[in-house]
Amino acid sequence: MRRIWAVCRKELQMYFFSPISYLAFAAYFAITGFFFSLNFLQYPVIDVRPIFGTMMLVNLFVIPLLTMRLVSDELRQGTDELLLTSPANIGEIVIGKYLAALVVQLLLIVGSLLYPFILSRFGALDQSVMWMSYLAMFLLGATMMAVGLLASTLSAHQMVAGIAGFGMLFALWMIDWAGDTMGGRFREYFQHFSIIGRTVDFNKGIFDLADFLFYVMFSALFVFLSIQALARKRWR
């Protein structure tokens, strides 16, 4: 466990030294803040849910920026060989990097609490809806971070990893649209694998254990695939 936390701390330091991270944070809060203000001016309703659609869409672009360097930077600099021959095993390395990404995701969530705080100055918020919606945002972000982590293991070039991460996330994002287009049983089948559709009940203030486990298992799957991808590079 100490090795995992050591990798996590190292990655967090890299995040805070990376100008791309600051750019991603600035873009995230600038865009979400703009649409929050615009939406509230047009529809002055004391409800946090309208902003979550914007936050999810912005994550589609920001998260690949935040994850693209996690492994690809090690591959580019050649430090992956030192890392893979360190006392920490591959699983500990990948999990440590993923935990660092989760901390960054948590920082985004905490920063966006400013929006419900502003709304609460104008009236009472539905607390269950607010907290369940934020839980959904964290789970969705954690899943997207895991996908971005896998993309980062595929190339030594950060931009290639970022584009691959965006492409994978976009494909998962479009599952809902594909199901709606096909209709019938296909629509119901595709909905089971929709990372966006699984937030619906949370946004109503309802905790659905099946949706919660979906995000946990989906994240675990992509972390596992990241471990396997890095393990294959080790034996080449």
mmCIF file of C-alpha atoms in Angstrom:
data_model
loop_
_atom_site.group_PDB
_atom_site.id
_atom_site.type_symbol
_atom_site.label_atom_id
_atom_site.label_comp_id
_atom_site.label_asym_id
_atom_site.label_seq_id
_atom_site.Cartn_x
_atom_site.Cartn_y
_atom_site.Cartn_z
ATOM 1 C CA MET A 1 0.000 0.000 0.000
ATOM 2 C CA ARG A 2 2.891 2.351 0.740
ATOM 3 C CA ARG A 3 4.180 1.849 -2.801
ATOM 4 C CA ILE A 4 0.786 2.768 -4.252
ATOM 5 C CA TRP A 5 0.683 5.972 -2.213
ATOM 6 C CA ALA A 6 4.285 6.770 -3.222
ATOM 7 C CA VAL A 7 3.331 6.513 -6.919
ATOM 8 C CA CYS A 8 0.177 8.532 -6.235
ATOM 9 C CA ARG A 9 2.127 11.344 -4.549
ATOM 10 C CA LYS A 10 4.641 11.440 -7.409
ATOM 11 C CA GLU A 11 1.840 11.723 -9.974
ATOM 12 C CA LEU A 12 0.095 14.468 -8.020
ATOM 13 C CA GLN A 13 3.339 16.439 -7.969
ATOM 14 C CA MET A 14 3.573 16.003 -11.732
ATOM 15 C CA TYR A 15 0.017 17.286 -12.112
ATOM 16 C CA PHE A 16 0.821 20.441 -10.188
ATOM 17 C CA PHE A 17 3.989 21.020 -12.229
ATOM 18 C CA SER A 18 2.266 20.479 -15.567
ATOM 19 C CA PRO A 19 0.991 23.595 -17.421
ATOM 20 C CA ILE A 20 -1.496 21.378 -19.294
ATOM 21 C CA SER A 21 -3.182 20.533 -15.998
ATOM 22 C CA TYR A 22 -3.646 24.206 -15.174
ATOM 23 C CA LEU A 23 -4.941 24.817 -18.685
ATOM 24 C CA ALA A 24 -7.437 21.964 -18.307
ATOM 25 C CA PHE A 25 -8.595 23.260 -14.918
ATOM 26 C CA ALA A 26 -8.956 26.800 -16.254
ATOM 27 C CA ALA A 27 -10.926 25.606 -19.272
ATOM 28 C CA TYR A 28 -13.168 23.448 -17.083
ATOM 29 C CA PHE A 29 -14.147 26.223 -14.686
ATOM 30 C CA ALA A 30 -14.295 28.938 -17.354
ATOM 31 C CA ILE A 31 -16.712 26.965 -19.542
ATOM 32 C CA THR A 32 -18.871 25.547 -16.746
ATOM 33 C CA GLY A 33 -18.957 28.931 -15.010
ATOM 34 C CA PHE A 34 -20.001 30.684 -18.219
ATOM 35 C CA PHE A 35 -22.866 28.278 -18.908
ATOM 36 C CA PHE A 36 -23.930 28.282 -15.258
ATOM 37 C CA SER A 37 -24.233 32.084 -15.359
ATOM 38 C CA LEU A 38 -25.959 32.052 -18.735
ATOM 39 C CA ASN A 39 -28.432 29.372 -17.680
ATOM 40 C CA PHE A 40 -29.253 31.063 -14.388
ATOM 41 C CA LEU A 41 -29.833 34.422 -16.062
ATOM 42 C CA GLN A 42 -32.196 32.869 -18.603
ATOM 43 C CA TYR A 43 -33.945 30.408 -16.264
ATOM 44 C CA PRO A 44 -33.580 31.570 -12.635
ATOM 45 C CA VAL A 45 -34.527 28.193 -11.116
ATOM 46 C CA ILE A 46 -32.918 26.954 -7.891
ATOM 47 C CA ASP A 47 -31.789 23.630 -9.327
ATOM 48 C CA VAL A 48 -28.262 22.303 -9.764
ATOM 49 C CA ARG A 49 -29.133 19.769 -12.459
ATOM 50 C CA PRO A 50 -28.932 22.047 -15.527
ATOM 51 C CA ILE A 51 -25.212 22.605 -14.956
ATOM 52 C CA PHE A 52 -24.408 18.886 -14.803
ATOM 53 C CA GLY A 53 -25.028 18.408 -18.515
ATOM 54 C CA THR A 54 -22.388 21.043 -19.214
ATOM 55 C CA MET A 55 -19.978 19.515 -16.713
ATOM 56 C CA MET A 56 -20.315 16.083 -18.329
ATOM 57 C CA LEU A 57 -19.698 17.504 -21.791
ATOM 58 C CA VAL A 58 -16.664 19.494 -20.656
ATOM 59 C CA ASN A 59 -15.256 16.335 -19.032
ATOM 60 C CA LEU A 60 -15.301 14.707 -22.461
ATOM 61 C CA PHE A 61 -12.587 17.146 -23.549
ATOM 62 C CA VAL A 62 -10.803 17.913 -20.269
ATOM 63 C CA ILE A 63 -10.259 14.393 -18.950
ATOM 64 C CA PRO A 64 -8.179 13.225 -21.955
ATOM 65 C CA LEU A 65 -5.936 16.248 -21.311
ATOM 66 C CA LEU A 66 -5.565 15.280 -17.656
ATOM 67 C CA THR A 67 -4.856 11.595 -18.300
ATOM 68 C CA MET A 68 -2.832 11.595 -21.508
ATOM 69 C CA ARG A 69 0.518 11.983 -19.723
ATOM 70 C CA LEU A 70 -0.031 9.409 -16.959
ATOM 71 C CA VAL A 71 1.840 6.590 -18.713
ATOM 72 C CA SER A 72 2.749 8.030 -22.116
ATOM 73 C CA ASP A 73 5.148 10.510 -20.501
ATOM 74 C CA GLU A 74 7.037 7.622 -18.889
ATOM 75 C CA LEU A 75 7.194 5.852 -22.263
ATOM 76 C CA ARG A 76 8.406 9.006 -24.035
ATOM 77 C CA GLN A 77 11.167 9.763 -21.544
ATOM 78 C CA GLY A 78 12.238 6.131 -21.256
ATOM 79 C CA THR A 79 11.649 6.187 -17.505
ATOM 80 C CA ASP A 80 9.135 3.343 -17.886
ATOM 81 C CA GLU A 81 11.996 0.845 -17.710
ATOM 82 C CA LEU A 82 13.138 2.254 -14.376
ATOM 83 C CA LEU A 83 9.555 2.313 -13.160
ATOM 84 C CA LEU A 84 8.827 -1.253 -14.230
ATOM 85 C CA THR A 85 12.004 -2.548 -12.545
ATOM 86 C CA SER A 86 11.260 -0.678 -9.303
ATOM 87 C CA PRO A 87 10.129 -2.526 -6.144
ATOM 88 C CA ALA A 88 6.504 -1.632 -6.981
ATOM 89 C CA ASN A 89 4.767 -4.107 -9.281
ATOM 90 C CA ILE A 90 2.816 -3.061 -12.359
ATOM 91 C CA GLY A 91 -0.527 -3.262 -10.563
ATOM 92 C CA GLU A 92 0.678 -0.943 -7.808
ATOM 93 C CA ILE A 93 2.062 1.520 -10.365
ATOM 94 C CA VAL A 94 -1.148 1.685 -12.375
ATOM 95 C CA ILE A 95 -3.392 1.888 -9.308
ATOM 96 C CA GLY A 96 -1.206 4.649 -7.859
ATOM 97 C CA LYS A 97 -1.493 6.635 -11.072
ATOM 98 C CA TYR A 98 -5.241 6.068 -11.169
ATOM 99 C CA LEU A 99 -5.635 7.243 -7.561
ATOM 100 C CA ALA A 100 -3.814 10.454 -8.484
ATOM 101 C CA ALA A 101 -6.285 10.935 -11.341
ATOM 102 C CA LEU A 102 -9.150 10.373 -8.894
ATOM 103 C CA VAL A 103 -7.771 13.058 -6.579
ATOM 104 C CA VAL A 104 -7.679 15.470 -9.521
ATOM 105 C CA GLN A 105 -11.257 14.501 -10.401
ATOM 106 C CA LEU A 106 -12.258 15.159 -6.785
ATOM 107 C CA LEU A 107 -10.672 18.614 -6.977
ATOM 108 C CA LEU A 108 -12.811 19.397 -10.023
ATOM 109 C CA ILE A 109 -15.914 18.248 -8.140
ATOM 110 C CA VAL A 110 -15.047 20.243 -5.017
ATOM 111 C CA GLY A 111 -14.355 23.354 -7.076
ATOM 112 C CA SER A 112 -17.736 23.093 -8.798
ATOM 113 C CA LEU A 113 -19.502 23.143 -5.408
ATOM 114 C CA LEU A 114 -19.313 26.902 -5.869
ATOM 115 C CA TYR A 115 -22.346 26.675 -8.178
ATOM 116 C CA PRO A 116 -24.811 25.179 -5.671
ATOM 117 C CA PHE A 117 -23.384 27.528 -3.033
ATOM 118 C CA ILE A 118 -24.336 30.489 -5.238
ATOM 119 C CA LEU A 119 -27.781 29.005 -5.887
ATOM 120 C CA SER A 120 -28.354 28.451 -2.159
ATOM 121 C CA ARG A 121 -28.121 32.234 -1.654
ATOM 122 C CA PHE A 122 -31.342 32.572 -3.656
ATOM 123 C CA GLY A 123 -33.353 29.700 -2.205
ATOM 124 C CA ALA A 124 -33.380 26.202 -0.763
ATOM 125 C CA LEU A 125 -31.783 23.408 -2.771
ATOM 126 C CA ASP A 126 -33.017 19.827 -2.879
ATOM 127 C CA GLN A 127 -30.179 18.256 -0.910
ATOM 128 C CA SER A 128 -30.747 14.671 -2.051
ATOM 129 C CA VAL A 129 -30.792 15.717 -5.707
ATOM 130 C CA MET A 130 -27.663 17.822 -5.267
ATOM 131 C CA TRP A 131 -25.545 15.209 -3.492
ATOM 132 C CA MET A 132 -26.694 12.289 -5.631
ATOM 133 C CA SER A 133 -25.966 14.351 -8.747
ATOM 134 C CA TYR A 134 -22.498 15.114 -7.458
ATOM 135 C CA LEU A 135 -21.964 11.446 -6.650
ATOM 136 C CA ALA A 136 -22.957 10.648 -10.240
ATOM 137 C CA MET A 137 -20.492 13.254 -11.521
ATOM 138 C CA PHE A 138 -17.669 11.758 -9.486
ATOM 139 C CA LEU A 139 -18.482 8.189 -10.566
ATOM 140 C CA LEU A 140 -18.755 9.247 -14.206
ATOM 141 C CA GLY A 141 -15.501 11.194 -13.957
ATOM 142 C CA ALA A 142 -13.767 8.240 -12.295
ATOM 143 C CA THR A 143 -14.892 5.998 -15.141
ATOM 144 C CA MET A 144 -13.701 8.476 -17.744
ATOM 145 C CA MET A 145 -10.347 8.777 -15.943
ATOM 146 C CA ALA A 146 -9.938 4.990 -16.129
ATOM 147 C CA VAL A 147 -10.616 5.084 -19.876
ATOM 148 C CA GLY A 148 -8.104 7.910 -20.281
ATOM 149 C CA LEU A 149 -5.546 5.927 -18.277
ATOM 150 C CA LEU A 150 -5.867 2.996 -20.669
ATOM 151 C CA ALA A 151 -5.438 5.329 -23.651
ATOM 152 C CA SER A 152 -2.266 6.680 -22.049
ATOM 153 C CA THR A 153 -0.690 3.199 -22.076
ATOM 154 C CA LEU A 154 -1.145 2.873 -25.843
ATOM 155 C CA SER A 155 1.350 5.474 -27.071
ATOM 156 C CA ALA A 156 4.513 7.278 -26.041
ATOM 157 C CA HIS A 157 3.139 10.475 -27.559
ATOM 158 C CA GLN A 158 0.888 12.464 -25.259
ATOM 159 C CA MET A 159 -1.201 13.989 -28.028
ATOM 160 C CA VAL A 160 -1.823 10.576 -29.582
ATOM 161 C CA ALA A 161 -2.838 9.254 -26.164
ATOM 162 C CA GLY A 162 -5.105 12.268 -25.659
ATOM 163 C CA ILE A 163 -6.790 11.798 -29.030
ATOM 164 C CA ALA A 164 -7.195 8.065 -28.368
ATOM 165 C CA GLY A 165 -8.729 8.839 -24.974
ATOM 166 C CA PHE A 166 -11.137 11.318 -26.509
ATOM 167 C CA GLY A 167 -12.089 8.833 -29.221
ATOM 168 C CA MET A 168 -12.800 6.075 -26.691
ATOM 169 C CA LEU A 169 -14.832 8.392 -24.486
ATOM 170 C CA PHE A 170 -16.735 9.773 -27.472
ATOM 171 C CA ALA A 171 -17.640 6.243 -28.556
ATOM 172 C CA LEU A 172 -18.950 5.463 -25.062
ATOM 173 C CA TRP A 173 -20.758 8.805 -25.046
ATOM 174 C CA MET A 174 -22.533 7.956 -28.309
ATOM 175 C CA ILE A 175 -23.945 4.643 -27.072
ATOM 176 C CA ASP A 176 -27.159 6.401 -26.022
ATOM 177 C CA TRP A 177 -27.518 7.975 -29.450
ATOM 178 C CA ALA A 178 -26.862 4.645 -31.187
ATOM 179 C CA GLY A 179 -29.521 2.937 -29.067
ATOM 180 C CA ASP A 180 -32.071 5.658 -29.774
ATOM 181 C CA THR A 181 -31.328 5.417 -33.507
ATOM 182 C CA MET A 182 -31.791 1.649 -33.648
ATOM 183 C CA GLY A 183 -34.797 1.570 -31.332
ATOM 184 C CA GLY A 184 -36.552 -1.563 -30.073
ATOM 185 C CA ARG A 185 -34.510 -4.087 -28.140
ATOM 186 C CA PHE A 186 -31.265 -2.502 -29.264
ATOM 187 C CA ARG A 187 -32.171 0.703 -27.442
ATOM 188 C CA GLU A 188 -32.756 -1.167 -24.183
ATOM 189 C CA TYR A 189 -29.574 -3.216 -24.652
ATOM 190 C CA PHE A 190 -27.401 -0.192 -25.378
ATOM 191 C CA GLN A 191 -28.819 1.682 -22.391
ATOM 192 C CA HIS A 192 -27.340 -0.949 -20.074
ATOM 193 C CA PHE A 193 -23.843 0.115 -21.205
ATOM 194 C CA SER A 194 -24.412 3.857 -21.337
ATOM 195 C CA ILE A 195 -22.071 5.764 -19.027
ATOM 196 C CA ILE A 196 -24.270 8.849 -19.449
ATOM 197 C CA GLY A 197 -27.663 7.164 -19.110
ATOM 198 C CA ARG A 198 -26.640 5.670 -15.771
ATOM 199 C CA THR A 199 -26.651 9.143 -14.214
ATOM 200 C CA VAL A 200 -30.411 9.641 -14.713
ATOM 201 C CA ASP A 201 -31.599 8.145 -11.421
ATOM 202 C CA PHE A 202 -28.836 9.879 -9.463
ATOM 203 C CA ASN A 203 -29.952 13.200 -10.936
ATOM 204 C CA LYS A 204 -33.407 12.518 -9.532
ATOM 205 C CA GLY A 205 -31.935 12.115 -6.053
ATOM 206 C CA ILE A 206 -32.223 8.313 -6.172
ATOM 207 C CA PHE A 207 -29.333 6.048 -5.199
ATOM 208 C CA ASP A 208 -29.368 3.012 -7.473
ATOM 209 C CA LEU A 209 -26.946 0.290 -6.356
ATOM 210 C CA ALA A 210 -26.902 -1.240 -9.863
ATOM 211 C CA ASP A 211 -25.772 2.067 -11.385
ATOM 212 C CA PHE A 212 -23.193 2.550 -8.632
ATOM 213 C CA LEU A 213 -21.746 -0.923 -9.211
ATOM 214 C CA PHE A 214 -21.769 -0.343 -12.965
ATOM 215 C CA TYR A 215 -19.418 2.609 -12.610
ATOM 216 C CA VAL A 216 -17.195 0.796 -10.104
ATOM 217 C CA MET A 217 -16.926 -2.321 -12.283
ATOM 218 C CA PHE A 218 -16.455 -0.300 -15.471
ATOM 219 C CA SER A 219 -13.620 1.669 -13.868
ATOM 220 C CA ALA A 220 -12.049 -1.520 -12.498
ATOM 221 C CA LEU A 221 -12.210 -3.114 -15.960
ATOM 222 C CA PHE A 222 -10.307 -0.270 -17.602
ATOM 223 C CA VAL A 223 -7.733 -0.145 -14.796
ATOM 224 C CA PHE A 224 -7.244 -3.894 -15.264
ATOM 225 C CA LEU A 225 -6.840 -3.424 -19.031
ATOM 226 C CA SER A 226 -4.273 -0.688 -18.325
ATOM 227 C CA ILE A 227 -2.314 -3.106 -16.140
ATOM 228 C CA GLN A 228 -2.394 -5.730 -18.893
ATOM 229 C CA ALA A 229 -1.328 -3.220 -21.556
ATOM 230 C CA LEU A 230 1.637 -2.095 -19.456
ATOM 231 C CA ALA A 231 2.541 -5.684 -18.604
ATOM 232 C CA ARG A 232 2.758 -6.520 -22.306
ATOM 233 C CA LYS A 233 5.189 -3.636 -22.831
ATOM 234 C CA ARG A 234 7.300 -4.982 -19.982
ATOM 235 C CA TRP A 235 7.880 -8.314 -21.720
ATOM 236 C CA ARG A 236 8.600 -6.938 -25.203
#
